[in-house]
Amino acid sequence: MADWNAQQYKKFEKERTQPSIDLIHRIEIKPESILDIGCGPGNSTHQLKIHFPNAHILGVDQSSDMLAKAKASYADLSFRKANIPKDLESLDSYDLIFANACLHWIPDHSVLLPKLIDQLNDNGMLAVQMPMVQTAIFYRCLHEVLKRQKWNALNRIHNFHNVSPEKTYDILVPISHVSMWETTYYHVLENHEAIIEWYKGSGLRPYLAQLEEKKKAEFILDLLGILKKEIPKQRDGSVLLKMPRFFFMAKKI
């Protein structure tokens, strides 16, 4: 898959950062060491530093472009290139492992989550937020486009690995104390084209990467048509992007 584009991702930085802030404010422990997995351009790492100013914090990501942006934006913070879970053994143990909008890209949560818990210090905590791609309206529209014969080849792409909250609980409860919740965000965007711009920085990447420029434009036009049918304009012309997000915290037993 092509590298992430930090500039594209940061077009909606405020909206993307809010869930990480909400998760941070639910953390009751006072960690001395924090690992921020999938730190991206450093926005979540920066928020962790604001909330836990005395903690040692390391942000890791496998995207060179994201890490370059993070280091340029937050020169006072530490960042490192790492693939999770492959590179976990090369990292230290931590009081808090934080993962904002990244674990749904990583397969096999029945193996991944216990590995993350094992990487915690005694009484450490895993704090996670993931978009619920299973129920998000955008992905429902995307799947409608993929049903069309001309885009059928894109159905082989399977980049999201969310499991249900119930399955997540069953994985975690033998090894941690678990709390879970869901929040639905309504992001006010200028128009339907802005929804496309949002997802060009995340969920559309793997699909667009498979297409030539002419086909990309055609694919986006088809997707835009469905989005306009499914998401009505507001009276002021804006659109509301409804995005459900799943949160959980797991404190190591």
One Martini backbone bead per residue (centre of mass of N, CA, C, O) as a GRO file, in nm:
protein
  253
    1MET     BB    1   0.098   0.034   0.019
    2ALA     BB    2   0.077   0.347   0.022
    3ASP     BB    3   0.168   0.608   0.166
    4TRP     BB    4   0.095   0.836   0.369
    5ASN     BB    5  -0.074   1.163   0.382
    6ALA     BB    6  -0.035   1.417   0.592
    7GLN     BB    7  -0.175   1.656   0.452
    8GLN     BB    8  -0.446   1.517   0.404
    9TYR     BB    9  -0.504   1.434   0.700
   10LYS     BB   10  -0.483   1.747   0.817
   11LYS     BB   11  -0.746   1.885   0.702
   12PHE     BB   12  -0.897   1.736   0.979
   13GLU     BB   13  -0.754   1.770   1.261
   14LYS     BB   14  -0.963   1.850   1.472
   15GLU     BB   15  -1.160   1.611   1.425
   16ARG     BB   16  -0.942   1.379   1.465
   17THR     BB   17  -0.855   1.469   1.765
   18GLN     BB   18  -1.102   1.460   1.958
   19PRO     BB   19  -1.109   1.154   2.039
   20SER     BB   20  -0.836   1.164   2.189
   21ILE     BB   21  -0.924   1.363   2.405
   22ASP     BB   22  -1.161   1.197   2.517
   23LEU     BB   23  -0.986   0.957   2.603
   24ILE     BB   24  -0.782   1.096   2.790
   25HIS     BB   25  -1.011   1.201   2.998
   26ARG     BB   26  -1.057   0.883   3.097
   27ILE     BB   27  -0.783   0.868   3.228
   28GLU     BB   28  -0.678   0.771   3.567
   29ILE     BB   29  -0.401   0.737   3.535
   30LYS     BB   30  -0.032   0.804   3.603
   31PRO     BB   31   0.184   0.806   3.370
   32GLU     BB   32   0.540   0.766   3.294
   33SER     BB   33   0.469   0.588   3.035
   34ILE     BB   34   0.425   0.624   2.667
   35LEU     BB   35   0.251   0.466   2.392
   36ASP     BB   36   0.198   0.582   2.052
   37ILE     BB   37  -0.001   0.432   1.830
   38GLY     BB   38  -0.033   0.566   1.540
   39CYS     BB   39   0.054   0.887   1.547
   40GLY     BB   40   0.126   1.016   1.296
   41PRO     BB   41   0.147   1.375   1.304
   42GLY     BB   42   0.119   1.406   1.645
   43ASN     BB   43  -0.157   1.493   1.775
   44SER     BB   44  -0.185   1.281   2.007
   45THR     BB   45   0.092   1.320   2.140
   46HIS     BB   46   0.044   1.613   2.219
   47GLN     BB   47  -0.201   1.559   2.405
   48LEU     BB   48  -0.049   1.378   2.603
   49LYS     BB   49   0.152   1.597   2.696
   50ILE     BB   50  -0.053   1.792   2.812
   51HIS     BB   51  -0.176   1.579   3.024
   52PHE     BB   52   0.138   1.436   3.053
   53PRO     BB   53   0.414   1.621   3.115
   54ASN     BB   54   0.601   1.390   3.284
   55ALA     BB   55   0.604   1.196   3.059
   56HIS     BB   56   0.721   0.940   2.869
   57ILE     BB   57   0.704   0.978   2.506
   58LEU     BB   58   0.613   0.754   2.231
   59GLY     BB   59   0.595   0.772   1.881
   60VAL     BB   60   0.443   0.543   1.643
   61ASP     BB   61   0.515   0.457   1.292
   62GLN     BB   62   0.515   0.341   0.940
   63SER     BB   63   0.515   0.638   0.835
   64SER     BB   64   0.727   0.863   0.697
   65ASP     BB   65   0.543   1.110   0.649
   66MET     BB   66   0.420   1.128   0.931
   67LEU     BB   67   0.691   1.152   1.090
   68ALA     BB   68   0.794   1.409   0.956
   69LYS     BB   69   0.557   1.584   1.055
   70ALA     BB   70   0.588   1.531   1.358
   71LYS     BB   71   0.882   1.639   1.389
   72ALA     BB   72   0.817   1.927   1.276
   73SER     BB   73   0.580   1.998   1.487
   74TYR     BB   74   0.730   1.811   1.742
   75ALA     BB   75   1.045   1.848   1.850
   76ASP     BB   76   0.996   1.763   2.170
   77LEU     BB   77   0.932   1.486   2.057
   78SER     BB   78   0.908   1.129   2.025
   79PHE     BB   79   1.002   0.935   1.733
   80ARG     BB   80   0.918   0.617   1.554
   81LYS     BB   81   0.976   0.355   1.354
   82ALA     BB   82   0.694   0.117   1.344
   83ASN     BB   83   0.564  -0.212   1.361
   84ILE     BB   84   0.237  -0.326   1.435
   85PRO     BB   85   0.355  -0.601   1.615
   86LYS     BB   86   0.650  -0.672   1.516
   87ASP     BB   87   0.812  -0.433   1.705
   88LEU     BB   88   0.746  -0.471   2.012
   89GLU     BB   89   1.011  -0.617   2.124
   90SER     BB   90   1.185  -0.339   2.076
   91LEU     BB   91   1.021  -0.233   2.305
   92ASP     BB   92   0.911  -0.119   2.573
   93SER     BB   93   0.752  -0.077   2.858
   94TYR     BB   94   0.421   0.044   2.977
   95ASP     BB   95   0.167   0.225   3.133
   96LEU     BB   96   0.077   0.339   2.838
   97ILE     BB   97  -0.136   0.245   2.568
   98PHE     BB   98  -0.199   0.427   2.268
   99ALA     BB   99  -0.494   0.412   2.030
  100ASN     BB  100  -0.572   0.619   1.754
  101ALA     BB  101  -0.706   0.519   1.474
  102CYS     BB  102  -0.546   0.201   1.408
  103LEU     BB  103  -0.632  -0.104   1.481
  104HIS     BB  104  -0.820  -0.154   1.223
  105TRP     BB  105  -0.548  -0.213   1.041
  106ILE     BB  106  -0.508  -0.466   1.229
  107PRO     BB  107  -0.485  -0.790   1.252
  108ASP     BB  108  -0.581  -1.006   1.485
  109HIS     BB  109  -0.702  -0.933   1.791
  110SER     BB  110  -0.657  -1.202   1.951
  111VAL     BB  111  -0.340  -1.129   1.941
  112LEU     BB  112  -0.289  -0.824   1.972
  113LEU     BB  113  -0.410  -0.747   2.251
  114PRO     BB  114  -0.234  -0.933   2.433
  115LYS     BB  115   0.034  -0.803   2.344
  116LEU     BB  116  -0.028  -0.521   2.459
  117ILE     BB  117  -0.073  -0.606   2.750
  118ASP     BB  118   0.214  -0.739   2.783
  119GLN     BB  119   0.359  -0.443   2.741
  120LEU     BB  120   0.276  -0.381   3.018
  121ASN     BB  121   0.280  -0.275   3.309
  122ASP     BB  122   0.188  -0.288   3.606
  123ASN     BB  123  -0.129  -0.155   3.586
  124GLY     BB  124  -0.166  -0.103   3.309
  125MET     BB  125  -0.284   0.071   2.999
  126LEU     BB  126  -0.531   0.037   2.745
  127ALA     BB  127  -0.607   0.287   2.487
  128VAL     BB  128  -0.898   0.300   2.262
  129GLN     BB  129  -0.972   0.405   1.918
  130MET     BB  130  -1.242   0.331   1.676
  131PRO     BB  131  -1.378   0.317   1.391
  132MET     BB  132  -1.705   0.209   1.274
  133VAL     BB  133  -1.706   0.061   0.976
  134GLN     BB  134  -1.961  -0.125   1.001
  135THR     BB  135  -2.171   0.156   1.043
  136ALA     BB  136  -2.078   0.358   0.853
  137ILE     BB  137  -2.205   0.540   0.595
  138PHE     BB  138  -1.967   0.551   0.403
  139TYR     BB  139  -1.924   0.236   0.379
  140ARG     BB  140  -2.198   0.179   0.263
  141CYS     BB  141  -2.149   0.341   0.004
  142LEU     BB  142  -1.895   0.198  -0.089
  143HIS     BB  143  -2.026  -0.089  -0.118
  144GLU     BB  144  -2.218  -0.003  -0.343
  145VAL     BB  145  -2.002   0.054  -0.552
  146LEU     BB  146  -1.861  -0.238  -0.541
  147LYS     BB  147  -2.112  -0.385  -0.682
  148ARG     BB  148  -2.012  -0.286  -0.931
  149GLN     BB  149  -1.862  -0.435  -1.189
  150LYS     BB  150  -1.628  -0.220  -1.248
  151TRP     BB  151  -1.542  -0.257  -0.913
  152ASN     BB  152  -1.504  -0.559  -0.823
  153ALA     BB  153  -1.188  -0.583  -0.783
  154LEU     BB  154  -1.193  -0.414  -0.503
  155ASN     BB  155  -1.303  -0.649  -0.311
  156ARG     BB  156  -1.010  -0.761  -0.227
  157ILE     BB  157  -1.011  -0.542  -0.024
  158HIS     BB  158  -0.883  -0.585   0.329
  159ASN     BB  159  -0.818  -0.333   0.581
  160PHE     BB  160  -1.033  -0.414   0.795
  161HIS     BB  161  -1.034  -0.543   1.164
  162ASN     BB  162  -1.282  -0.530   1.308
  163VAL     BB  163  -1.442  -0.601   1.604
  164SER     BB  164  -1.657  -0.654   1.824
  165PRO     BB  165  -1.724  -0.561   2.138
  166GLU     BB  166  -1.778  -0.849   2.238
  167LYS     BB  167  -1.510  -0.970   2.137
  168THR     BB  168  -1.323  -0.776   2.281
  169TYR     BB  169  -1.406  -0.853   2.563
  170ASP     BB  170  -1.330  -1.160   2.547
  171ILE     BB  171  -1.027  -1.106   2.505
  172LEU     BB  172  -0.973  -0.912   2.771
  173VAL     BB  173  -1.100  -1.026   3.047
  174PRO     BB  174  -0.866  -1.235   3.136
  175ILE     BB  175  -0.633  -0.966   3.141
  176SER     BB  176  -0.859  -0.742   3.226
  177HIS     BB  177  -1.002  -0.431   3.288
  178VAL     BB  178  -1.312  -0.328   3.138
  179SER     BB  179  -1.398  -0.045   2.929
  180MET     BB  180  -1.691   0.079   2.737
  181TRP     BB  181  -1.766   0.282   2.435
  182GLU     BB  182  -1.984   0.507   2.245
  183THR     BB  183  -1.939   0.756   1.978
  184THR     BB  184  -2.111   1.010   1.796
  185TYR     BB  185  -2.010   1.199   1.525
  186TYR     BB  186  -2.078   1.535   1.389
  187HIS     BB  187  -1.953   1.645   1.096
  188VAL     BB  188  -1.906   1.960   0.962
  189LEU     BB  189  -1.945   2.001   0.617
  190GLU     BB  190  -1.956   2.173   0.326
  191ASN     BB  191  -1.966   1.897   0.151
  192HIS     BB  192  -1.941   1.607  -0.025
  193GLU     BB  193  -1.648   1.652  -0.117
  194ALA     BB  194  -1.536   1.656   0.178
  195ILE     BB  195  -1.571   1.357   0.232
  196ILE     BB  196  -1.365   1.265   0.029
  197GLU     BB  197  -1.127   1.417   0.154
  198TRP     BB  198  -1.128   1.272   0.418
  199TYR     BB  199  -1.091   0.968   0.293
  200LYS     BB  200  -0.823   1.016   0.142
  201GLY     BB  201  -0.673   1.009   0.439
  202SER     BB  202  -0.784   0.693   0.458
  203GLY     BB  203  -1.015   0.468   0.348
  204LEU     BB  204  -0.947   0.532   0.027
  205ARG     BB  205  -0.652   0.465  -0.034
  206PRO     BB  206  -0.652   0.156  -0.127
  207TYR     BB  207  -0.836   0.212  -0.375
  208LEU     BB  208  -0.688   0.444  -0.529
  209ALA     BB  209  -0.411   0.288  -0.559
  210GLN     BB  210  -0.548   0.088  -0.794
  211LEU     BB  211  -0.580   0.352  -0.973
  212GLU     BB  212  -0.606   0.538  -1.227
  213GLU     BB  213  -0.675   0.858  -1.275
  214LYS     BB  214  -0.934   0.819  -1.444
  215LYS     BB  215  -1.062   0.607  -1.248
  216LYS     BB  216  -1.068   0.776  -0.997
  217ALA     BB  217  -1.272   0.987  -1.098
  218GLU     BB  218  -1.499   0.781  -1.152
  219PHE     BB  219  -1.521   0.662  -0.869
  220ILE     BB  220  -1.583   0.927  -0.719
  221LEU     BB  221  -1.840   0.994  -0.877
  222ASP     BB  222  -1.999   0.744  -0.787
  223LEU     BB  223  -1.976   0.796  -0.482
  224LEU     BB  224  -2.100   1.079  -0.478
  225GLY     BB  225  -2.383   0.996  -0.571
  226ILE     BB  226  -2.450   0.828  -0.314
  227LEU     BB  227  -2.396   1.039  -0.096
  228LYS     BB  228  -2.622   1.238  -0.196
  229LYS     BB  229  -2.854   1.035  -0.131
  230GLU     BB  230  -2.775   0.962   0.185
  231ILE     BB  231  -2.676   1.274   0.233
  232PRO     BB  232  -2.813   1.545   0.331
  233LYS     BB  233  -2.867   1.863   0.315
  234GLN     BB  234  -2.861   2.144   0.470
  235ARG     BB  235  -2.987   2.457   0.486
  236ASP     BB  236  -2.675   2.575   0.452
  237GLY     BB  237  -2.531   2.324   0.266
  238SER     BB  238  -2.437   2.133   0.451
  239VAL     BB  239  -2.285   1.840   0.604
  240LEU     BB  240  -2.332   1.532   0.791
  241LEU     BB  241  -2.084   1.338   0.939
  242LYS     BB  242  -2.142   1.021   1.047
  243MET     BB  243  -1.935   0.895   1.336
  244PRO     BB  244  -1.866   0.604   1.476
  245ARG     BB  245  -1.709   0.525   1.798
  246PHE     BB  246  -1.477   0.306   1.961
  247PHE     BB  247  -1.419   0.247   2.311
  248PHE     BB  248  -1.130   0.143   2.522
  249MET     BB  249  -1.032   0.007   2.847
  250ALA     BB  250  -0.733  -0.177   2.971
  251LYS     BB  251  -0.646  -0.320   3.275
  252LYS     BB  252  -0.400  -0.478   3.405
  253ILE     BB  253  -0.377  -0.777   3.607
   0.00000   0.00000   0.00000
